[in-house]
Amino acid sequence: MRAASSKNQVPGSYTTESVWARAARTRKRTSSTTRRLPRSSRRSCATSISCCRSRRAPRPARRRLPLRSPRPRPANPRSKSGKARPAAIEEFVRYLSLERGLSAHTVQAYASDAGRFLAWAAERKIDPRGALKTVFDDFLWEEKQRGMDASSLARGISALKAFFSYQAVEGRLSENPAEGLKAPRLPQRLPHHLSLQDAARLLAAPDGVSYEDVRGRAMLEFLYACGLRVSELIGLRPESVNMQEGWVRVMGKGSKERLVPAHPRALAALRAYMVLRESRFKSSSPELFLGRTGRRLSRVQFWRLLRALGRRAGLKTPLYPHLLRHTFATHMLSGGADLRSVQEMLGHSDLSTTQIYTHLDASALKDAHAKHHPRG
């Protein structure tokens, strides 16, 4: 009976067999295009807002940049301010670096000074090639009005002389128009220095075992033991220090190399630092003293480090890196070192520059005054 009735079934009638057959065909059609949600999502998907959000097109994943992506060399070199330098300044920079061998800090300062003059002249439609002394005087006067001190003005005059001298050598000028400029008289100020007690407190401030403390101790010891400039300190490399002989090979101003003896305490602090450096940074910058990321420390970073250590030591004296260089020279001379030896260790080209430290030992002056004054 069932077989007979199925043969006479009216098309489109909803028997149990036809319903199941249609459902099977529907599943077959949609299974390849429809993605079935997980069981946990099917329960509340019909009415939830999160379900609607989940059906949106996924956002493209952010591409994470590497920590040290190579920086392509710009086609138009720029200064520290980010502005493109004139071609004349770029040639001047190469001349100072390659032919005169000046330090990067001095080259940057000279380029900035010369660039400011060229911009100042361009604003006033002055041809710098035919500038008279009065033009330079007007520029320097405005620089002074902006708050530039005597030492910065003297450096600016040196930069202008060097720039126009280079232009004359290259045949672009018949003579150097800045040749007759005279630097202002600089005030003769006595450099400050730390006492023996304050120097000892500062050197003892980084007393921890962390990487920052061990590195800080080594850097302070080298500044005080060798009288280095901060640029010389952060520019040291592991091969610059001869541990066996106790010498430090220092590259000073004007690419002048000198050998400075290192105190045993400084070498011991450096050995402790090198152990942490090698364990922390497998492949790193070639410089000796590195920051947390394995890159060379900057002058500003060390200045902040020094101030923090000064606060830990409880010192009231404002600290700056050159203060330890002054302290080194003063303590060496007051301890009996001869002036010529201290000059060599400091890297001074002129003995009169070192001679200023002979006036800083106030205790020796008081003793001489008490001994030789008629009233005792």
mmCIF file of C-alpha atoms in Angstrom:
data_model
loop_
_atom_site.group_PDB
_atom_site.id
_atom_site.type_symbol
_atom_site.label_atom_id
_atom_site.label_comp_id
_atom_site.label_asym_id
_atom_site.label_seq_id
_atom_site.Cartn_x
_atom_site.Cartn_y
_atom_site.Cartn_z
ATOM 1 C CA MET A 1 0.000 0.000 0.000
ATOM 2 C CA ARG A 2 2.797 2.396 0.844
ATOM 3 C CA ALA A 3 4.572 1.707 -2.416
ATOM 4 C CA ALA A 4 1.449 2.313 -4.385
ATOM 5 C CA SER A 5 0.644 5.486 -2.595
ATOM 6 C CA SER A 6 4.150 6.816 -3.148
ATOM 7 C CA LYS A 7 3.862 6.348 -6.869
ATOM 8 C CA ASN A 8 0.588 8.273 -6.968
ATOM 9 C CA GLN A 9 1.922 11.084 -4.770
ATOM 10 C CA VAL A 10 1.034 14.573 -5.962
ATOM 11 C CA PRO A 11 4.120 16.665 -6.768
ATOM 12 C CA GLY A 12 4.770 19.328 -4.133
ATOM 13 C CA SER A 13 2.973 17.493 -1.315
ATOM 14 C CA TYR A 14 4.877 17.452 2.006
ATOM 15 C CA THR A 15 5.343 13.836 2.864
ATOM 16 C CA THR A 16 7.993 12.676 5.335
ATOM 17 C CA GLU A 17 10.156 11.345 2.537
ATOM 18 C CA SER A 18 10.090 14.523 0.489
ATOM 19 C CA VAL A 19 10.947 16.668 3.519
ATOM 20 C CA TRP A 20 14.010 14.603 4.351
ATOM 21 C CA ALA A 21 15.124 14.581 0.726
ATOM 22 C CA ARG A 22 14.887 18.370 0.471
ATOM 23 C CA ALA A 23 16.761 18.824 3.732
ATOM 24 C CA ALA A 24 19.569 16.595 2.481
ATOM 25 C CA ARG A 25 19.844 18.582 -0.747
ATOM 26 C CA THR A 26 19.901 21.861 1.185
ATOM 27 C CA ARG A 27 22.683 20.643 3.458
ATOM 28 C CA LYS A 28 24.707 19.513 0.486
ATOM 29 C CA ARG A 29 24.350 22.902 -1.222
ATOM 30 C CA THR A 30 25.262 25.022 1.798
ATOM 31 C CA SER A 31 27.906 22.870 3.473
ATOM 32 C CA SER A 32 30.631 24.015 1.085
ATOM 33 C CA THR A 33 29.878 27.742 1.497
ATOM 34 C CA THR A 34 28.558 28.110 5.026
ATOM 35 C CA ARG A 35 30.953 27.850 7.977
ATOM 36 C CA ARG A 36 29.392 26.270 11.045
ATOM 37 C CA LEU A 37 30.112 28.219 14.237
ATOM 38 C CA PRO A 38 31.530 26.456 17.287
ATOM 39 C CA ARG A 39 29.008 25.002 19.728
ATOM 40 C CA SER A 40 29.859 27.576 22.388
ATOM 41 C CA SER A 41 29.061 30.415 19.980
ATOM 42 C CA ARG A 42 25.821 28.944 18.609
ATOM 43 C CA ARG A 43 23.895 29.265 21.852
ATOM 44 C CA SER A 44 23.806 33.037 22.142
ATOM 45 C CA CYS A 45 24.707 34.064 18.620
ATOM 46 C CA ALA A 46 21.202 34.958 17.499
ATOM 47 C CA THR A 47 20.741 37.933 19.793
ATOM 48 C CA SER A 48 24.249 38.926 20.969
ATOM 49 C CA ILE A 49 26.121 42.032 19.784
ATOM 50 C CA SER A 50 29.413 40.179 19.897
ATOM 51 C CA CYS A 51 28.075 37.803 17.286
ATOM 52 C CA CYS A 52 27.433 40.688 14.917
ATOM 53 C CA ARG A 53 30.923 41.995 15.532
ATOM 54 C CA SER A 54 32.429 38.585 14.903
ATOM 55 C CA ARG A 55 30.898 38.489 11.431
ATOM 56 C CA ARG A 56 32.752 41.598 10.345
ATOM 57 C CA ALA A 57 35.734 41.261 8.069
ATOM 58 C CA PRO A 58 38.846 40.702 10.174
ATOM 59 C CA ARG A 59 41.291 43.585 10.411
ATOM 60 C CA PRO A 60 44.646 43.071 8.741
ATOM 61 C CA ALA A 61 47.335 42.188 11.249
ATOM 62 C CA ARG A 62 49.841 44.911 12.023
ATOM 63 C CA ARG A 63 53.253 44.337 10.620
ATOM 64 C CA ARG A 64 55.763 44.460 13.451
ATOM 65 C CA LEU A 65 58.951 46.253 12.525
ATOM 66 C CA PRO A 66 62.290 44.739 13.547
ATOM 67 C CA LEU A 67 64.075 46.308 16.484
ATOM 68 C CA ARG A 68 67.031 47.360 14.365
ATOM 69 C CA SER A 69 65.814 48.108 10.897
ATOM 70 C CA PRO A 70 68.556 49.357 8.587
ATOM 71 C CA ARG A 71 68.263 53.063 7.913
ATOM 72 C CA PRO A 72 68.840 53.958 4.274
ATOM 73 C CA ARG A 73 71.253 56.789 3.650
ATOM 74 C CA PRO A 74 69.235 59.878 2.749
ATOM 75 C CA ALA A 75 69.818 61.390 -0.655
ATOM 76 C CA ASN A 76 69.743 64.881 0.844
ATOM 77 C CA PRO A 77 71.702 64.906 4.123
ATOM 78 C CA ARG A 78 70.103 66.693 7.037
ATOM 79 C CA SER A 79 71.288 68.396 10.161
ATOM 80 C CA LYS A 80 70.248 67.449 13.695
ATOM 81 C CA SER A 81 67.229 69.739 13.411
ATOM 82 C CA GLY A 82 65.931 67.674 10.478
ATOM 83 C CA LYS A 83 66.314 70.453 7.894
ATOM 84 C CA ALA A 84 68.235 69.825 4.700
ATOM 85 C CA ARG A 85 71.692 71.384 4.687
ATOM 86 C CA PRO A 86 72.908 73.555 1.824
ATOM 87 C CA ALA A 87 75.425 71.923 -0.481
ATOM 88 C CA ALA A 88 78.127 74.371 0.628
ATOM 89 C CA ILE A 89 77.690 73.290 4.261
ATOM 90 C CA GLU A 90 77.811 69.608 3.328
ATOM 91 C CA GLU A 91 81.110 70.138 1.492
ATOM 92 C CA PHE A 92 82.382 72.062 4.517
ATOM 93 C CA VAL A 93 81.418 69.156 6.810
ATOM 94 C CA ARG A 94 83.332 66.663 4.673
ATOM 95 C CA TYR A 95 86.359 68.971 4.640
ATOM 96 C CA LEU A 96 86.363 69.321 8.442
ATOM 97 C CA SER A 97 85.925 65.585 8.983
ATOM 98 C CA LEU A 98 88.234 64.138 6.350
ATOM 99 C CA GLU A 99 90.962 66.734 5.845
ATOM 100 C CA ARG A 100 91.154 68.479 9.201
ATOM 101 C CA GLY A 101 90.170 65.425 11.253
ATOM 102 C CA LEU A 102 88.005 67.335 13.738
ATOM 103 C CA SER A 103 85.740 65.500 16.148
ATOM 104 C CA ALA A 104 82.101 64.882 15.245
ATOM 105 C CA HIS A 105 80.958 67.273 17.976
ATOM 106 C CA THR A 106 83.150 70.114 16.656
ATOM 107 C CA VAL A 107 82.129 69.442 13.054
ATOM 108 C CA GLN A 108 78.460 69.614 13.995
ATOM 109 C CA ALA A 109 78.980 72.878 15.896
ATOM 110 C CA TYR A 110 80.949 74.509 13.050
ATOM 111 C CA ALA A 111 78.354 73.433 10.482
ATOM 112 C CA SER A 112 75.559 74.851 12.634
ATOM 113 C CA ASP A 113 77.346 78.192 13.098
ATOM 114 C CA ALA A 114 78.182 78.593 9.404
ATOM 115 C CA GLY A 115 74.695 77.489 8.387
ATOM 116 C CA ARG A 116 73.076 80.100 10.635
ATOM 117 C CA PHE A 117 75.166 82.841 9.041
ATOM 118 C CA LEU A 118 74.222 81.747 5.510
ATOM 119 C CA ALA A 119 70.526 81.675 6.453
ATOM 120 C CA TRP A 120 70.824 85.089 8.125
ATOM 121 C CA ALA A 121 72.494 86.548 5.024
ATOM 122 C CA ALA A 122 69.895 85.003 2.690
ATOM 123 C CA GLU A 123 67.026 86.568 4.669
ATOM 124 C CA ARG A 124 68.630 89.996 4.196
ATOM 125 C CA LYS A 125 69.563 89.331 0.566
ATOM 126 C CA ILE A 126 73.277 89.689 1.357
ATOM 127 C CA ASP A 127 75.811 87.889 -0.810
ATOM 128 C CA PRO A 128 78.115 86.193 1.740
ATOM 129 C CA ARG A 129 80.942 86.054 -0.798
ATOM 130 C CA GLY A 130 81.282 89.819 -0.703
ATOM 131 C CA ALA A 131 80.504 90.311 2.965
ATOM 132 C CA LEU A 132 82.355 93.089 4.749
ATOM 133 C CA LYS A 133 83.443 93.132 8.374
ATOM 134 C CA THR A 134 80.380 95.198 9.277
ATOM 135 C CA VAL A 135 78.148 92.384 8.003
ATOM 136 C CA PHE A 136 79.845 89.871 10.275
ATOM 137 C CA ASP A 137 79.655 92.323 13.171
ATOM 138 C CA ASP A 138 75.896 92.716 12.665
ATOM 139 C CA PHE A 139 75.421 88.948 12.608
ATOM 140 C CA LEU A 140 77.507 88.398 15.741
ATOM 141 C CA TRP A 141 75.686 91.204 17.538
ATOM 142 C CA GLU A 142 72.328 89.555 16.832
ATOM 143 C CA GLU A 143 73.740 86.230 18.025
ATOM 144 C CA LYS A 144 74.771 87.901 21.276
ATOM 145 C CA GLN A 145 71.315 89.451 21.635
ATOM 146 C CA ARG A 146 69.821 85.968 21.318
ATOM 147 C CA GLY A 147 71.711 84.989 24.472
ATOM 148 C CA MET A 148 74.877 83.435 23.048
ATOM 149 C CA ASP A 149 77.748 83.623 25.533
ATOM 150 C CA ALA A 150 81.338 84.653 24.839
ATOM 151 C CA SER A 151 82.670 81.120 24.368
ATOM 152 C CA SER A 152 79.942 80.291 21.832
ATOM 153 C CA LEU A 153 80.624 83.533 19.966
ATOM 154 C CA ALA A 154 84.326 82.697 19.857
ATOM 155 C CA ARG A 155 83.495 79.286 18.414
ATOM 156 C CA GLY A 156 81.187 80.920 15.854
ATOM 157 C CA ILE A 157 83.996 83.225 14.713
ATOM 158 C CA SER A 158 86.308 80.229 14.346
ATOM 159 C CA ALA A 159 83.621 78.473 12.302
ATOM 160 C CA LEU A 160 83.189 81.460 9.971
ATOM 161 C CA LYS A 161 86.938 81.782 9.494
ATOM 162 C CA ALA A 162 87.229 78.072 8.685
ATOM 163 C CA PHE A 163 84.239 78.130 6.310
ATOM 164 C CA PHE A 164 85.412 81.101 4.236
ATOM 165 C CA SER A 165 89.003 79.886 4.323
ATOM 166 C CA TYR A 166 87.799 76.630 2.747
ATOM 167 C CA GLN A 167 85.897 78.604 0.083
ATOM 168 C CA ALA A 168 89.075 80.568 -0.724
ATOM 169 C CA VAL A 169 91.175 77.394 -0.947
ATOM 170 C CA GLU A 170 88.629 75.903 -3.358
ATOM 171 C CA GLY A 171 88.951 78.978 -5.586
ATOM 172 C CA ARG A 172 85.426 80.263 -5.017
ATOM 173 C CA LEU A 173 86.720 83.396 -3.261
ATOM 174 C CA SER A 174 89.820 85.475 -3.873
ATOM 175 C CA GLU A 175 90.328 86.024 -0.136
ATOM 176 C CA ASN A 176 88.817 85.138 3.215
ATOM 177 C CA PRO A 177 86.431 87.967 4.229
ATOM 178 C CA ALA A 178 86.260 86.682 7.823
ATOM 179 C CA GLU A 179 90.022 86.660 8.344
ATOM 180 C CA GLY A 180 90.069 89.896 10.355
ATOM 181 C CA LEU A 181 87.442 88.828 12.903
ATOM 182 C CA LYS A 182 88.662 88.758 16.489
ATOM 183 C CA ALA A 183 87.223 86.535 19.173
ATOM 184 C CA PRO A 184 85.822 88.205 22.291
ATOM 185 C CA ARG A 185 87.825 88.067 25.482
ATOM 186 C CA LEU A 186 86.746 85.043 27.466
ATOM 187 C CA PRO A 187 86.221 85.323 31.216
ATOM 188 C CA GLN A 188 88.890 83.546 33.249
ATOM 189 C CA ARG A 189 86.803 81.402 35.559
ATOM 190 C CA LEU A 190 88.345 78.812 37.811
ATOM 191 C CA PRO A 191 86.855 75.362 37.188
ATOM 192 C CA HIS A 192 85.057 73.686 40.064
ATOM 193 C CA HIS A 193 86.176 70.363 41.492
ATOM 194 C CA LEU A 194 85.134 67.869 44.150
ATOM 195 C CA SER A 195 86.925 67.452 47.422
ATOM 196 C CA LEU A 196 88.577 64.137 48.239
ATOM 197 C CA GLN A 197 85.689 63.247 50.551
ATOM 198 C CA ASP A 198 82.977 64.081 47.997
ATOM 199 C CA ALA A 199 84.835 62.219 45.241
ATOM 200 C CA ALA A 200 85.012 59.121 47.460
ATOM 201 C CA ARG A 201 81.288 59.360 48.244
ATOM 202 C CA LEU A 202 80.411 59.633 44.560
ATOM 203 C CA LEU A 203 82.574 56.658 43.573
ATOM 204 C CA ALA A 204 80.921 54.567 46.306
ATOM 205 C CA ALA A 205 77.365 55.492 45.242
ATOM 206 C CA PRO A 206 76.824 52.671 42.690
ATOM 207 C CA ASP A 207 77.181 49.886 45.264
ATOM 208 C CA GLY A 208 74.658 47.415 43.828
ATOM 209 C CA VAL A 209 75.104 44.322 41.678
ATOM 210 C CA SER A 210 72.746 45.324 38.857
ATOM 211 C CA TYR A 211 74.039 45.978 35.363
ATOM 212 C CA GLU A 212 73.421 49.719 35.727
ATOM 213 C CA ASP A 213 75.348 49.949 39.009
ATOM 214 C CA VAL A 214 78.310 47.876 37.820
ATOM 215 C CA ARG A 215 78.506 49.901 34.604
ATOM 216 C CA GLY A 216 78.149 53.189 36.503
ATOM 217 C CA ARG A 217 80.954 52.233 38.891
ATOM 218 C CA ALA A 218 83.301 51.423 36.003
ATOM 219 C CA MET A 219 82.508 54.666 34.172
ATOM 220 C CA LEU A 220 83.017 56.823 37.267
ATOM 221 C CA GLU A 221 86.295 55.101 38.069
ATOM 222 C CA PHE A 222 87.598 55.721 34.549
ATOM 223 C CA LEU A 223 86.590 59.377 34.582
ATOM 224 C CA TYR A 224 88.281 60.004 37.907
ATOM 225 C CA ALA A 225 91.301 57.730 37.338
ATOM 226 C CA CYS A 226 92.113 58.890 33.798
ATOM 227 C CA GLY A 227 90.678 62.415 33.545
ATOM 228 C CA LEU A 228 88.741 61.613 30.372
ATOM 229 C CA ARG A 229 86.304 63.852 28.570
ATOM 230 C CA VAL A 230 82.786 62.428 28.366
ATOM 231 C CA SER A 231 83.090 62.038 24.569
ATOM 232 C CA GLU A 232 86.310 60.074 25.090
ATOM 233 C CA LEU A 233 84.676 57.884 27.735
ATOM 234 C CA ILE A 234 81.610 56.872 25.721
ATOM 235 C CA GLY A 235 83.808 56.394 22.639
ATOM 236 C CA LEU A 236 86.039 53.772 24.279
ATOM 237 C CA ARG A 237 86.094 50.250 22.845
ATOM 238 C CA PRO A 238 87.095 47.018 24.583
ATOM 239 C CA GLU A 239 90.351 46.945 22.634
ATOM 240 C CA SER A 240 91.158 50.491 23.843
ATOM 241 C CA VAL A 241 92.062 49.170 27.302
ATOM 242 C CA ASN A 242 95.205 47.103 27.882
ATOM 243 C CA MET A 243 94.367 45.161 31.037
ATOM 244 C CA GLN A 244 97.829 43.611 31.403
ATOM 245 C CA GLU A 245 99.834 46.826 31.028
ATOM 246 C CA GLY A 246 97.258 49.128 32.613
ATOM 247 C CA TRP A 247 97.011 51.617 29.735
ATOM 248 C CA VAL A 248 94.041 53.238 28.011
ATOM 249 C CA ARG A 249 94.318 54.362 24.388
ATOM 250 C CA VAL A 250 92.199 57.510 24.094
ATOM 251 C CA MET A 251 91.115 59.324 20.937
ATOM 252 C CA GLY A 252 90.922 62.985 21.915
ATOM 253 C CA LYS A 253 90.044 66.243 20.219
ATOM 254 C CA GLY A 254 91.171 66.634 16.636
ATOM 255 C CA SER A 255 91.684 62.848 16.375
ATOM 256 C CA LYS A 256 94.761 63.115 18.606
ATOM 257 C CA GLU A 257 95.549 59.783 20.218
ATOM 258 C CA ARG A 258 97.187 59.516 23.635
ATOM 259 C CA LEU A 259 97.982 56.861 26.230
ATOM 260 C CA VAL A 260 96.710 57.338 29.774
ATOM 261 C CA PRO A 261 97.595 55.052 32.705
ATOM 262 C CA ALA A 262 94.607 53.423 34.418
ATOM 263 C CA HIS A 263 94.366 52.932 38.174
ATOM 264 C CA PRO A 264 94.050 49.304 39.395
ATOM 265 C CA ARG A 265 90.644 50.115 40.913
ATOM 266 C CA ALA A 266 89.392 51.310 37.547
ATOM 267 C CA LEU A 267 90.642 48.126 35.873
ATOM 268 C CA ALA A 268 88.997 45.955 38.547
ATOM 269 C CA ALA A 269 85.684 47.775 38.060
ATOM 270 C CA LEU A 270 86.009 47.321 34.295
ATOM 271 C CA ARG A 271 86.610 43.568 34.631
ATOM 272 C CA ALA A 272 83.428 43.208 36.692
ATOM 273 C CA TYR A 273 81.503 45.195 34.103
ATOM 274 C CA MET A 274 82.866 43.174 31.171
ATOM 275 C CA VAL A 275 81.549 39.951 32.722
ATOM 276 C CA LEU A 276 78.000 41.345 32.785
ATOM 277 C CA ARG A 277 78.379 42.957 29.378
ATOM 278 C CA GLU A 278 79.390 39.723 27.656
ATOM 279 C CA SER A 279 76.655 37.695 29.353
ATOM 280 C CA ARG A 280 73.950 40.251 28.594
ATOM 281 C CA PHE A 281 74.832 41.248 25.030
ATOM 282 C CA LYS A 282 76.107 38.464 22.787
ATOM 283 C CA SER A 283 76.340 40.567 19.645
ATOM 284 C CA SER A 284 76.327 44.260 20.371
ATOM 285 C CA SER A 285 77.771 47.655 19.553
ATOM 286 C CA PRO A 286 81.568 47.902 19.318
ATOM 287 C CA GLU A 287 81.641 50.568 22.049
ATOM 288 C CA LEU A 288 82.693 49.584 25.560
ATOM 289 C CA PHE A 289 79.901 51.094 27.642
ATOM 290 C CA LEU A 290 76.406 50.151 26.472
ATOM 291 C CA GLY A 291 72.880 51.074 27.464
ATOM 292 C CA ARG A 292 70.028 48.720 28.319
ATOM 293 C CA THR A 293 69.313 47.935 24.666
ATOM 294 C CA GLY A 294 72.924 47.129 23.808
ATOM 295 C CA ARG A 295 73.626 50.399 22.058
ATOM 296 C CA ARG A 296 76.204 53.057 22.794
ATOM 297 C CA LEU A 297 75.413 55.479 25.604
ATOM 298 C CA SER A 298 74.917 59.104 24.603
ATOM 299 C CA ARG A 299 76.344 62.147 26.353
ATOM 300 C CA VAL A 300 72.893 63.077 27.675
ATOM 301 C CA GLN A 301 72.290 59.568 29.032
ATOM 302 C CA PHE A 302 75.542 59.634 30.964
ATOM 303 C CA TRP A 303 74.818 63.133 32.254
ATOM 304 C CA ARG A 304 71.500 61.866 33.669
ATOM 305 C CA LEU A 305 73.249 58.824 35.126
ATOM 306 C CA LEU A 306 75.824 61.038 36.835
ATOM 307 C CA ARG A 307 73.177 63.290 38.353
ATOM 308 C CA ALA A 308 71.262 60.286 39.679
ATOM 309 C CA LEU A 309 74.418 58.888 41.287
ATOM 310 C CA GLY A 310 75.149 62.298 42.795
ATOM 311 C CA ARG A 311 71.730 62.296 44.449
ATOM 312 C CA ARG A 312 72.360 58.805 45.797
ATOM 313 C CA ALA A 313 75.659 60.003 47.244
ATOM 314 C CA GLY A 314 73.919 62.949 48.903
ATOM 315 C CA LEU A 315 76.075 65.567 47.164
ATOM 316 C CA LYS A 316 74.790 69.125 47.028
ATOM 317 C CA THR A 317 77.207 70.169 44.277
ATOM 318 C CA PRO A 318 75.648 70.193 40.768
ATOM 319 C CA LEU A 319 77.356 67.395 38.851
ATOM 320 C CA TYR A 320 78.379 67.337 35.202
ATOM 321 C CA PRO A 321 80.831 64.994 33.422
ATOM 322 C CA HIS A 322 83.648 67.549 33.069
ATOM 323 C CA LEU A 323 83.625 68.089 36.836
ATOM 324 C CA LEU A 324 85.397 64.753 37.341
ATOM 325 C CA ARG A 325 88.028 65.761 34.782
ATOM 326 C CA HIS A 326 88.654 68.957 36.764
ATOM 327 C CA THR A 327 88.764 66.899 39.956
ATOM 328 C CA PHE A 328 91.316 64.500 38.465
ATOM 329 C CA ALA A 329 93.661 67.316 37.420
ATOM 330 C CA THR A 330 93.357 69.170 40.722
ATOM 331 C CA HIS A 331 93.956 66.093 42.868
ATOM 332 C CA MET A 332 96.912 64.999 40.722
ATOM 333 C CA LEU A 333 98.661 68.371 41.004
ATOM 334 C CA SER A 334 97.916 68.741 44.716
ATOM 335 C CA GLY A 335 99.315 65.244 45.220
ATOM 336 C CA GLY A 336 102.671 66.249 43.741
ATOM 337 C CA ALA A 337 102.379 65.401 40.026
ATOM 338 C CA ASP A 338 104.333 67.666 37.691
ATOM 339 C CA LEU A 339 102.446 69.966 35.344
ATOM 340 C CA ARG A 340 103.858 68.441 32.141
ATOM 341 C CA SER A 341 102.694 64.924 33.027
ATOM 342 C CA VAL A 342 99.184 66.124 33.849
ATOM 343 C CA GLN A 343 99.111 68.000 30.544
ATOM 344 C CA GLU A 344 99.923 64.796 28.660
ATOM 345 C CA MET A 345 97.279 62.795 30.525
ATOM 346 C CA LEU A 346 94.606 65.433 29.907
ATOM 347 C CA GLY A 347 95.549 65.800 26.246
ATOM 348 C CA HIS A 348 96.007 69.583 26.384
ATOM 349 C CA SER A 349 97.932 71.041 23.455
ATOM 350 C CA ASP A 350 98.803 74.182 25.434
ATOM 351 C CA LEU A 351 100.442 74.046 28.857
ATOM 352 C CA SER A 352 98.639 77.221 29.929
ATOM 353 C CA THR A 353 95.345 75.315 29.749
ATOM 354 C CA THR A 354 96.638 72.865 32.340
ATOM 355 C CA GLN A 355 98.208 75.607 34.408
ATOM 356 C CA ILE A 356 94.834 76.854 35.574
ATOM 357 C CA TYR A 357 94.530 73.830 37.863
ATOM 358 C CA THR A 358 97.522 74.977 39.883
ATOM 359 C CA HIS A 359 95.377 77.781 41.329
ATOM 360 C CA LEU A 360 92.658 75.485 42.647
ATOM 361 C CA ASP A 361 94.345 73.966 45.698
ATOM 362 C CA ALA A 362 92.929 76.312 48.329
ATOM 363 C CA SER A 363 94.479 74.395 51.216
ATOM 364 C CA ALA A 364 97.984 74.823 49.752
ATOM 365 C CA LEU A 365 97.361 78.538 49.287
ATOM 366 C CA LYS A 366 96.220 78.872 52.892
ATOM 367 C CA ASP A 367 99.302 77.033 54.136
ATOM 368 C CA ALA A 368 101.599 79.259 52.078
ATOM 369 C CA HIS A 369 99.769 82.352 53.288
ATOM 370 C CA ALA A 370 99.993 81.319 56.936
ATOM 371 C CA LYS A 371 103.655 80.392 56.582
ATOM 372 C CA HIS A 372 104.951 83.446 54.756
ATOM 373 C CA HIS A 373 102.662 86.336 55.735
ATOM 374 C CA PRO A 374 104.320 88.728 58.241
ATOM 375 C CA ARG A 375 101.451 88.395 60.687
ATOM 376 C CA GLY A 376 101.474 84.597 60.479
#
